[in-house]
Structures are given as C-alpha cells and as structure tokens.
Coordinates of C-alpha atoms in Angstrom, one line a residue:
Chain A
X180 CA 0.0 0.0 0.0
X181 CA 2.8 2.3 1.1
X182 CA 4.7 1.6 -2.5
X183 CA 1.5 2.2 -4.3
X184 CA 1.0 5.7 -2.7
X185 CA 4.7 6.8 -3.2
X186 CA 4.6 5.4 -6.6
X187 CA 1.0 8.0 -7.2
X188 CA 3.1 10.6 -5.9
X189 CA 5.7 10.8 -7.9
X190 CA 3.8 10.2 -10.7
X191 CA 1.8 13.2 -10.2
X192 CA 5.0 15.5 -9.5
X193 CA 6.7 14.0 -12.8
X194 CA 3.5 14.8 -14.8
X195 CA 3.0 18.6 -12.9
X196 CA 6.7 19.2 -14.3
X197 CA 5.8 18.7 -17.8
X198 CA 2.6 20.8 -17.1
X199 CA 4.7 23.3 -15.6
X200 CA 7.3 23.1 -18.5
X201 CA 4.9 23.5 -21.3
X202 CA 3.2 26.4 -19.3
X203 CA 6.5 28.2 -19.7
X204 CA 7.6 27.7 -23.7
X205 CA 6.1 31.2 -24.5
X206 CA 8.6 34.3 -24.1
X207 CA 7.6 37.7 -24.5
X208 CA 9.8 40.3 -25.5
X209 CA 8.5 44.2 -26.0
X210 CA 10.1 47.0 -28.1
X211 CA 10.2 50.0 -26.4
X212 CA 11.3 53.2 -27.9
X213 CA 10.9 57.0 -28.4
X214 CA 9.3 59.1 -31.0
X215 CA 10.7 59.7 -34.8
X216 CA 11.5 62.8 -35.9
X217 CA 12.0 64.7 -39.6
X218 CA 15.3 66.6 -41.2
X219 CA 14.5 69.8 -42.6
X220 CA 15.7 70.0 -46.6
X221 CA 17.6 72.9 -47.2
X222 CA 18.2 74.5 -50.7
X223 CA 20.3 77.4 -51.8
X224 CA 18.3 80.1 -53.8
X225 CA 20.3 81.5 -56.1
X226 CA 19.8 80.7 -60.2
X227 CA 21.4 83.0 -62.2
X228 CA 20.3 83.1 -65.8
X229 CA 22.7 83.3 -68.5
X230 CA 22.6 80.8 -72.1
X231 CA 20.5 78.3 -71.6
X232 CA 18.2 75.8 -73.4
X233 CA 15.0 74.0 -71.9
X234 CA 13.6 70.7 -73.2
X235 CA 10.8 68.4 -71.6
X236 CA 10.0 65.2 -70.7
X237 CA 7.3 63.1 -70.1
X238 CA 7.7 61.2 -67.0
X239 CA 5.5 58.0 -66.0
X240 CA 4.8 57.5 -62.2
X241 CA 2.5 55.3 -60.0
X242 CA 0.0 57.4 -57.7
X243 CA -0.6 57.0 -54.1
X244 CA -4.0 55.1 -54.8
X245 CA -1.6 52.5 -56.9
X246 CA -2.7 54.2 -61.0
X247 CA -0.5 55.3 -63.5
X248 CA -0.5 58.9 -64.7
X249 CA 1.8 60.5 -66.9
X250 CA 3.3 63.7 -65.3
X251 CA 6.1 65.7 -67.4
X252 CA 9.1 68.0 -65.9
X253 CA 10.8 71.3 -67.6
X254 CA 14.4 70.9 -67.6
X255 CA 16.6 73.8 -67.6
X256 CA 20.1 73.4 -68.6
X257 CA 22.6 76.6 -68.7
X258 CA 26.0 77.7 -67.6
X259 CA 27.3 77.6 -63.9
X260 CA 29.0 76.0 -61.3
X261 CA 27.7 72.5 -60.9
X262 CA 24.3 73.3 -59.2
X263 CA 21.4 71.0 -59.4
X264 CA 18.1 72.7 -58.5
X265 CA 14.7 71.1 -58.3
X266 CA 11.6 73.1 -57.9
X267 CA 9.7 72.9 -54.7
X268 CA 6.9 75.2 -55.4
X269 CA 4.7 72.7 -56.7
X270 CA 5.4 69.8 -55.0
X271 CA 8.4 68.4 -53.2
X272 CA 10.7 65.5 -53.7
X273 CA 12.0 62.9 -51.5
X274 CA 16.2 62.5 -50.8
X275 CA 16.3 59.7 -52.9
X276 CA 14.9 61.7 -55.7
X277 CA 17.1 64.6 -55.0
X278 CA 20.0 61.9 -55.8
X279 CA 18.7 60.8 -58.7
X280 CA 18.7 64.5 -60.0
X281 CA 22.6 64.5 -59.2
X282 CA 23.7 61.6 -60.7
X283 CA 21.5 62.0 -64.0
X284 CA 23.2 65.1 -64.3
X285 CA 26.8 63.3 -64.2
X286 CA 25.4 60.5 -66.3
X287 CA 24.3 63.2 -68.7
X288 CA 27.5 65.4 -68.4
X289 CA 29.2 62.5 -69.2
X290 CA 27.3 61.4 -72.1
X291 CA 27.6 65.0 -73.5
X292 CA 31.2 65.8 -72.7
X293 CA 31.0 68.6 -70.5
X294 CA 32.6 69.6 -67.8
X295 CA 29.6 69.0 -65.6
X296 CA 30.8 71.8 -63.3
X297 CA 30.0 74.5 -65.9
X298 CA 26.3 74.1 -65.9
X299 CA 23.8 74.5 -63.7
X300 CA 20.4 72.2 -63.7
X301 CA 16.9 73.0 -63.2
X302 CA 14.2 70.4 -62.9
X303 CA 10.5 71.5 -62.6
X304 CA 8.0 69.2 -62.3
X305 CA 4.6 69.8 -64.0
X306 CA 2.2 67.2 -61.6
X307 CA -1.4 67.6 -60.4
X308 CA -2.7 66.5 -56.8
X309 CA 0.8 65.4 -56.0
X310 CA 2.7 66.7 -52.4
X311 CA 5.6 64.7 -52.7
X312 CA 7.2 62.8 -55.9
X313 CA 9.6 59.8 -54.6
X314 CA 11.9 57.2 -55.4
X315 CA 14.2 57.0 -58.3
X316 CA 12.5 56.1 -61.5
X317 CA 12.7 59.0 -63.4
X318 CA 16.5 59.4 -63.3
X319 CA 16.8 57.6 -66.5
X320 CA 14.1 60.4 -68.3
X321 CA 15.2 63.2 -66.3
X322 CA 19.3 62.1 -67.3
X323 CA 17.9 62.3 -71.1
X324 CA 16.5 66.0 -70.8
X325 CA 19.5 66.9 -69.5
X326 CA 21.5 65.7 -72.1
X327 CA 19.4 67.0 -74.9
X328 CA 19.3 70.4 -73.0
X329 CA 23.5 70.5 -72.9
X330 CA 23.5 69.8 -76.8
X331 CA 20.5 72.2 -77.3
X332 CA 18.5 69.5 -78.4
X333 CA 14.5 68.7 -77.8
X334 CA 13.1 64.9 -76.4
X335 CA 10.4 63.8 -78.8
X336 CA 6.8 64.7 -77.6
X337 CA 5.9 60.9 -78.3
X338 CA 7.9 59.5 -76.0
X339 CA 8.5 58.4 -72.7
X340 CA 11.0 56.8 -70.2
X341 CA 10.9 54.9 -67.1
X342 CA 14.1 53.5 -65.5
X343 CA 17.0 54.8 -62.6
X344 CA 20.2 55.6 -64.1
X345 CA 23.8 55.3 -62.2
X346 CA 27.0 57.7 -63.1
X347 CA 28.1 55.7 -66.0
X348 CA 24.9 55.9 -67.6
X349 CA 23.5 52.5 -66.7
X350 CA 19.7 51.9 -66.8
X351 CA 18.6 49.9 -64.1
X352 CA 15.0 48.1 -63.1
X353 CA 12.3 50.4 -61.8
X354 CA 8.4 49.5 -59.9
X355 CA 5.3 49.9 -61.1
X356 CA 6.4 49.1 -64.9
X357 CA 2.5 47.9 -65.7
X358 CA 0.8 50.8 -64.5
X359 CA 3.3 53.4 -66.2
X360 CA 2.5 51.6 -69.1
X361 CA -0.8 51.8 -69.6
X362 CA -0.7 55.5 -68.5
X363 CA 1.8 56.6 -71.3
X364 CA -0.8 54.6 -73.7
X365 CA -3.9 56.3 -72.3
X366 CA -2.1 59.6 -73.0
X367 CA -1.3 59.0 -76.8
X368 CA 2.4 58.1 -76.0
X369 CA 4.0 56.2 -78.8
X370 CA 7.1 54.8 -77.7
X371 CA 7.8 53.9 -74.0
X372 CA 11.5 53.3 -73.4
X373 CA 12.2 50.6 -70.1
X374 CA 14.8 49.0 -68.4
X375 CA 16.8 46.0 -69.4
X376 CA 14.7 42.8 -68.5
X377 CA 11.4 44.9 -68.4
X378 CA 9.8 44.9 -71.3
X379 CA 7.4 42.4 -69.7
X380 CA 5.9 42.1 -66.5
X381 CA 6.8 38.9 -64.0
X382 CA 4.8 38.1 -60.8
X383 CA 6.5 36.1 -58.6
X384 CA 4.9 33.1 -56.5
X385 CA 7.2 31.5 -53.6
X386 CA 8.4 28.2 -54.2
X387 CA 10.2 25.8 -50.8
X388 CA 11.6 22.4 -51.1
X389 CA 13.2 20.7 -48.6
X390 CA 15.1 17.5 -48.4
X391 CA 17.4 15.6 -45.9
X392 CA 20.6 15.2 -45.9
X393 CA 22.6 13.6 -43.1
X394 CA 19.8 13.5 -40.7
X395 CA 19.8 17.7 -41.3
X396 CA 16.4 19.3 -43.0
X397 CA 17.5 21.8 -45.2
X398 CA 14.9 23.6 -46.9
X399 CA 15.3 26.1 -49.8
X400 CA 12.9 29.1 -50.4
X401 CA 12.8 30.7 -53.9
X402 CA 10.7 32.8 -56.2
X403 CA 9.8 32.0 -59.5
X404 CA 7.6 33.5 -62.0
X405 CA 3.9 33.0 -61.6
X406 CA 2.9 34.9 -64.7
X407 CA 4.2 37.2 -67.2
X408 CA 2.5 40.3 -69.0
X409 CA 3.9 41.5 -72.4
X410 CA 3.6 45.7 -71.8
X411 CA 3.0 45.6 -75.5
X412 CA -0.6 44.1 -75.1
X413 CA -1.2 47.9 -73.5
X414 CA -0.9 48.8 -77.0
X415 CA 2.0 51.0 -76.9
X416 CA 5.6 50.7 -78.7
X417 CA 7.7 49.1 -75.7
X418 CA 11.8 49.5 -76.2
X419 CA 14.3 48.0 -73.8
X420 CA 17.5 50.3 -73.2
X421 CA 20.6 49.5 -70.7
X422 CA 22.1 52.9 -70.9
X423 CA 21.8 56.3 -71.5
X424 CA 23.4 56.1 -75.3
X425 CA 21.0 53.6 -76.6
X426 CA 18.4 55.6 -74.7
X427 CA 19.4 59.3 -76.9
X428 CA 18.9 57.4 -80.4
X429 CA 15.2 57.1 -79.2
X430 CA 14.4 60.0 -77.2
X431 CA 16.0 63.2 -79.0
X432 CA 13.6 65.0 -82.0
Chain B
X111 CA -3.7 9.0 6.9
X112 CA -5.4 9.6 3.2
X113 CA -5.9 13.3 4.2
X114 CA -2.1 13.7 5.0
X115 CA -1.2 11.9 1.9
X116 CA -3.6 14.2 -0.3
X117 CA -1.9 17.0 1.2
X118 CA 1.5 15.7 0.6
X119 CA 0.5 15.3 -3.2
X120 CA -1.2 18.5 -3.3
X121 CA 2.3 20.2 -2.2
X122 CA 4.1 18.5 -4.6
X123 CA 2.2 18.7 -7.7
X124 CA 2.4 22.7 -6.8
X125 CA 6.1 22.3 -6.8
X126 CA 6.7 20.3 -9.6
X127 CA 4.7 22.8 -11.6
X128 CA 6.9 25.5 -10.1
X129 CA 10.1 23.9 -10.9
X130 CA 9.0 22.3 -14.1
X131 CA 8.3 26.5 -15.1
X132 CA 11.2 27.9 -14.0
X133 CA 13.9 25.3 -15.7
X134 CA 12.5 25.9 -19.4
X135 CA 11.8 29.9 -18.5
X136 CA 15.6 29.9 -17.4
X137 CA 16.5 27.5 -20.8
X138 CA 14.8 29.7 -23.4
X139 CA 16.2 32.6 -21.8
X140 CA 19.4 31.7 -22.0
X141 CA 18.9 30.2 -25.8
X142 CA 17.4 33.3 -26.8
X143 CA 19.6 35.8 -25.1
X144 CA 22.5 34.1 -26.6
X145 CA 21.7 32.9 -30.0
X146 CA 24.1 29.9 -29.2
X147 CA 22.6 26.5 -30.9
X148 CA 25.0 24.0 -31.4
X149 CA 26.5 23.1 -34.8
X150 CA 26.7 19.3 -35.7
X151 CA 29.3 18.2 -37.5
X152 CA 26.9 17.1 -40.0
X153 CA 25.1 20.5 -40.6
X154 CA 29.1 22.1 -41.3
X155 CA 29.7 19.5 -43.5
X156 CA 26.5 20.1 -46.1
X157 CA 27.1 21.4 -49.6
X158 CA 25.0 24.1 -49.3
X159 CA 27.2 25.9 -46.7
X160 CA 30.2 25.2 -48.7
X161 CA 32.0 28.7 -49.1
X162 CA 34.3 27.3 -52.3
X163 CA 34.3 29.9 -55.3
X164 CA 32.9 32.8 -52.9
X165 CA 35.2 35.3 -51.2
X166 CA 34.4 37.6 -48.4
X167 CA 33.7 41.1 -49.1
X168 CA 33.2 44.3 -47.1
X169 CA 29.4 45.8 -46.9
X170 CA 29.3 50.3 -46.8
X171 CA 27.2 52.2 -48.0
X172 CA 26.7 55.7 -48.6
X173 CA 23.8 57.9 -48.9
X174 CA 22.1 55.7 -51.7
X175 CA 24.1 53.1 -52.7
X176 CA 25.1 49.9 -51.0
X177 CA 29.1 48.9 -51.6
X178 CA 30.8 45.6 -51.6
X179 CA 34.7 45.9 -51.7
X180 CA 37.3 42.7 -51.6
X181 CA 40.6 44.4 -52.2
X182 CA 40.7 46.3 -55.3
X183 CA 37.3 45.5 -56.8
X184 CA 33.8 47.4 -55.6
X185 CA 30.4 46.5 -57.0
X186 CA 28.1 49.4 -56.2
X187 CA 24.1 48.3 -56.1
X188 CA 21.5 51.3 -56.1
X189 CA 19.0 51.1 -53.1
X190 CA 16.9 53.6 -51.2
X191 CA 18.1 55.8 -48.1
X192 CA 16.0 53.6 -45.5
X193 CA 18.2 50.3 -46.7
X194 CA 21.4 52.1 -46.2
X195 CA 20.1 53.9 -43.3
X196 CA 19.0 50.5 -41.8
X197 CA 22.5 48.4 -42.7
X198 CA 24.7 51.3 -41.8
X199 CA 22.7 51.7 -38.1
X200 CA 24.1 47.2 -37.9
X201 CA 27.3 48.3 -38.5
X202 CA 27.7 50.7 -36.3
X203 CA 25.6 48.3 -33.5
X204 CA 23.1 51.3 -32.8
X205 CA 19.3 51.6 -33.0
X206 CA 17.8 55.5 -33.7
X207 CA 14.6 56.4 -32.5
X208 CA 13.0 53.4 -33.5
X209 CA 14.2 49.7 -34.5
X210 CA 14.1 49.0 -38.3
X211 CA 12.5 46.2 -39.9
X212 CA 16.0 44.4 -40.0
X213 CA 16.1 45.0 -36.2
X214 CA 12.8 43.5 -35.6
X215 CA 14.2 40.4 -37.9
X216 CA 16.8 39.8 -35.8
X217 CA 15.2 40.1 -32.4
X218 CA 13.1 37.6 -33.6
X219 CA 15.5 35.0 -35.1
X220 CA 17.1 35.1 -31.8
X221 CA 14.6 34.8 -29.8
X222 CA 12.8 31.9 -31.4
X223 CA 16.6 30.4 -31.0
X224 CA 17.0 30.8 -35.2
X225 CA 21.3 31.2 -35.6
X226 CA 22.0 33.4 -39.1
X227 CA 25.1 30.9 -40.9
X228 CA 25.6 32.6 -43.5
X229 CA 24.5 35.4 -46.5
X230 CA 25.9 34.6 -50.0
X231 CA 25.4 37.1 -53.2
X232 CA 25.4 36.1 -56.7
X233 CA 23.3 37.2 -59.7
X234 CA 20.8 35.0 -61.3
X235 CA 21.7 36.0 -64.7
X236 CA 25.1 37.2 -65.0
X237 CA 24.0 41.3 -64.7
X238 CA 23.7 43.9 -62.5
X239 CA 20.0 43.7 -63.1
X240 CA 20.2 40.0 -61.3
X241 CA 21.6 40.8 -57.7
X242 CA 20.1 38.3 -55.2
X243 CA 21.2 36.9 -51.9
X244 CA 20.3 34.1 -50.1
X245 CA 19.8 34.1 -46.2
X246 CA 21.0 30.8 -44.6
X247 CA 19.5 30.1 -41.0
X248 CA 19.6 27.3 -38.4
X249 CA 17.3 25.8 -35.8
X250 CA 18.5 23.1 -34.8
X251 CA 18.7 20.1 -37.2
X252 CA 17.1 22.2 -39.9
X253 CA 18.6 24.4 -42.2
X254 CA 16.3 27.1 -43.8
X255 CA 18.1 29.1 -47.2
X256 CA 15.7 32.2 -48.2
X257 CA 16.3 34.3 -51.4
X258 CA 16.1 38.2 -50.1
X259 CA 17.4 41.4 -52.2
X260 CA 21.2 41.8 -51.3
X261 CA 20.4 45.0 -49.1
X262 CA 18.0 43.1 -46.6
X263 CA 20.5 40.0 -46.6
X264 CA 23.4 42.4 -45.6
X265 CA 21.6 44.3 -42.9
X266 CA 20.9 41.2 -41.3
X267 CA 24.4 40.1 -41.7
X268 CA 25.8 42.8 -40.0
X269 CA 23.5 43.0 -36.8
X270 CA 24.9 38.6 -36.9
X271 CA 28.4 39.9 -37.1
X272 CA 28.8 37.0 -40.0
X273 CA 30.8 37.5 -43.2
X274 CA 29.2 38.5 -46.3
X275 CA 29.9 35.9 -49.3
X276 CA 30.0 37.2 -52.8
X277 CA 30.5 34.7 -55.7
X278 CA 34.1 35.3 -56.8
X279 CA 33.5 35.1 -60.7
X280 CA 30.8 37.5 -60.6
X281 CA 32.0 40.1 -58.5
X282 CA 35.3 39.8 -60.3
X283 CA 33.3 40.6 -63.7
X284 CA 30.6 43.1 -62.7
X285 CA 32.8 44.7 -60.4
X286 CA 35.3 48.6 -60.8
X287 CA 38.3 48.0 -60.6
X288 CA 39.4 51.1 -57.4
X289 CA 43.1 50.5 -57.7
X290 CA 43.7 51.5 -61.4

C-alpha cells in the first residue's frame, strides 16, 4: 500500500513538471522606444540666368491610390557652377529623388562631354494633386532632358522613359512598370523606353523544397515566375535600353 | 492518513509545476539571449554551406548606394536611403529612434533560437540587373536558405556579425576596378 501511494506521488510530480514546463515555452519580448523625428531639406536660392536651353520630358509614375499617370518635368540646362536645383513650389521630392537629379546630371555630363561643373540644372516638375514625388524612376528620363538640354536638343513629344540611371549611364529596373504603361498609352504616348529585363511584366509566387541530408532538413525558399505580362498588349511601342546612349537614339527629336 | 497523503501530493504537484516553469523559462532565456545552438558536424559539412568559389567582401554604404569591396574591386548596387540607413545603423551596432524592420528580424531569429550561418550574393543572370542573396538560417537540425534582395540580406548580416559571401566570378566581372 505504502509503494503504491509513493509510486501515485511521484507520478503526479513527474506529470505537474511537464505541465509546468509546457506552461513556460512562451517568451515575450517588447520594443520600447521613443518618438521619430523629420530633417529639414535645405536649398540654396540663387539661379542666375545666362545661355541656356529648356527641353521636356514626359515622366510615367504610379499614384498614391496605386494608378499610373503620366506627369512631365521642364528641364533647364545653362551655364554655372555644378548646381542641381529642383523646384519645390509645386510639389516636393523625396532624398532619394534629389539623388537621382545628381547623378543624371553626371550620367548626362558624361554622355555629352562637359565639364559637368559648368552648368547649372533645373528640374521642374509639371504634376497635379501630388505633395511629394519619390523614389528613383525617373532618373533615366530626367538624365535624357539633360542631355538634350547641354546639346541644345529637344526629347520627342511621343515619347516616354521609365528606369534609374547610375554615373556611367547605366539603366537599371524600376516599380510599377505595368501601370506606367498603360498610363503613357492612355495619354497617346507612342514609344515607352524601359529598363533592361522589363519589357514584360513577372509576378513572382514562392516556391520551398526541402530534403534531408545527413539527418539535417534543409529547406530552400525561392521565387519563380507565376505569370508574365507582355507591356505591348497595352498597346504601346515598348523598347528595352541598358544605358543612356542607346536611350538618346530614341528619345532626342 | 489519506488526508495527510492528499496534502503531501497536493504540495508537490504545486512544486513540480513551479520547478517544471522555471527550468524551461531559465532554458529559453538563455537560448534566446545568446543565440548559441550547437553546430553538428553534420550540418558544417552540407554542400549548401560550402563557401568554395565565394570570397568575403566588405558591406558600406553611402547615402544611396550599397558597396561591396574585396581588395581592389567594388560592386556598387543602387537602393533607397532607409536600406542604407538600416545596414549602416548594424554596422555601427546602434538603434535611432525606432528599430528597423531588420532589427525587428533579428530580435526575432534570436529569440525563437534561429542562428543566421551565412549570407551569400550572386546574380541570377550574370548582370547587375540580377543581384540576389540568399539568407542561410539554423534551428537546430534544420537548415532554412531564403532568397532576399542583397540589401535586406546584408543588414541582417551585420546586426549577426557574419561575413558576407560574394561569388568570386561574378564580383570579379561586374565589379570597378578602385586601384587602377
């Protein structure tokens, strides 16, 4: 009797352990930090007007309720000192925007063979119901104006461009490629110049496989393309260009 | 008697509970805090962490652009301020105002007791348009690789204090040459 009771005891202690243990598996840990704050942009005023020559671009972008609309900047080219200026009266534009300005202008510089300390930029945007224009998609279109502007040449009024551009004049992949699309077509746009690798639309689906390998599962997470969309089918002339070059035998009148 | 030994129980099912709690609460704490799970011979030893025909590079940025450099070669990839914001914020080991997403990544790999092996780059097709980098995590016996863009692979990598792996043939062809 005595066995049979110690026995019930320490059964009940070894199963109020594991009840115990499994009580404990969850941890909780909490994030706990202050509040964000905003840097002020600063711009210097001065433009002084001497030579200069103005072209314009069309620009595709993607709208904060996700729909393409084709907006369009001025851009001023004349002689200075290096400055890049970009109009804030209208509507502002974000850091990464501001970069793309700079380096289209050396991609541009480049391209033209100037010293691309002896001009000064201007870049006006000409957008409706927009407070802020971001991210880096127009540098490609915005290099081209510049270029034109420096030879004194004028960017077709058929045309448009999406794409970033680096300093050597390298087009790379932008967002939103579908939507800017079918924006450029809706407004009677001919030709719309892309990126490399972009002339059609991918969506991606995950795909996982796992396997075992020495008693170790090692699974492998990729994404592969779940469907493609040909940008033609939005009935508009679409032409891949890597750089800056192949992007002036399109884009100057 | 019975009401003595019903007490007895009692007391000890209380305490087994207790005990029972705090061993795995001190466990995961520890497994968690640390991030230390331990490598089997066998996980080492699997192809997929085989570092042959990568080299380690060094991960900057600057205000836009993230930067690889082994030596004398630098491949530059465009990305957005909050990527190098976030990656430069891992190397220098600080958090501003509020964690990042890459922060939040890490507190929870560690804390569900997830180790980060290793980040290797390479590009799918050869170009600059094909950058891609895949994530290699353990727990346990299983080994989990996910693709991620290079910049969220690198930001992670540097809050793990692991290297960063860059295939050696493409770096070597897509890459400037900074010495010449």
């Amino acid at each position: 009797m005595k066995y049979a009771i110690a026995a019930l005891i320490a059964i009940m202690f070894v199963s109020s352990f594991l009840v115990g243990s499994l009580f404990s598996q969850v941890t909780i840990i909490k994030h706990s930090t202050g509040a964000a704050s905003a840097a002020p942009v600063v711009m210097n005023p001065i433009f002084q007007n001497t030579e200069e020559h103005t072209t314009f671009v069309y620009l595709p972008a993607v709208s904060n309720d996700g729909s393409g609309i084709l907006t369009s900047a001025r851009i001023t080219v004349e002689q200075g000192n290096g400055a890049v200026f970009a109009d804030v009266d209208n509507v502002f534009t974000a850091t990464e925007t501001q970069n793309s300005f700079r380096v289209a202008r050396d991609a541009a510089a480049t391209w033209a063979g100037v010293d691309k300390e002896t001009i000064d930029v201007s870049i006006v945007f000409n957008i409706q119901d927009a407070e802020l224009v971001e991210g880096p998609s127009a540098g490609a279109a915005i290099a081209a104006g510049i270029a034109a502007a420096i030879i004194g040449g004028d960017i077709r009024s058929d045309i448009a461009m999406t794409g970033t551009i680096n300093e050597n004049g390298k087009i790379g992949p932008v967002g939103g490629i579908l939507e800017k699309t079918k924006a450029a077509a809706n407004e009677g746009i001919k030709q719309f110049l892309v990126p490399p690798g972009q002339g059609s639309l991918e969506q991606l689906k995950r795909h996982v496989t796992c396997s075992m390998q020495d008693s170790v599962t090692v699974c492998k997470v990729t994404y592969v393309i779940k469907e493609q969309t040909q940008l033609e089918d939005s009935g508009i002339d679409v032409i891949t260009v890597s750089n800056l070059d192949e992007a002036m035998d399109y884009m100057l009148a | 008697m019975w009401f003595v030994v019903v007490i007895i129980g009692t007391f000890l099912v209380l305490l087994g509970v207790l005990i029972g709690a705090l061993f795995f609460q001190v466990s995961t704490t520890i497994s968690s805090t640390s991030g230390i799970i331990p490598t089997t011979s066998h996980i080492t030893s699997l192809e997929e962490l085989n570092e042959d025909g990568y080299i380690e590079v060094e991960a900057t940025v600057d205000a836009m652009n993230l930067i690889y450099t082994h030596e004398c070669i630098q491949v530059t990839m465009a990305t957005t301020n909050f990527q190098t914001y976030s990656i430069q914020n891992g190397i220098d080991d600080i958090i501003e105002v509020r964690p990042t997403i890459h922060d939040v990544v890490k507190d929870l790999l560690d804390n569900f007791g997830m180790k980060v092996l290793q980040v290797k780059i390479d590009s799918k097709d050869g170009t600059e348009l094909g950058y891609y980098a895949n994530l290699y995590l353990q727990e346990g016996n299983k080994i989990v690789i996910l693709e991620t863009r290079p910049s969220d692979s690198t930001a992670i990598a540097v809050r793990a204090g692991i290297p960063i792996l860059f295939k050696q043939n493409t770096f070597e062809e897509l890459g400037a040459n900074i010495c010449s």
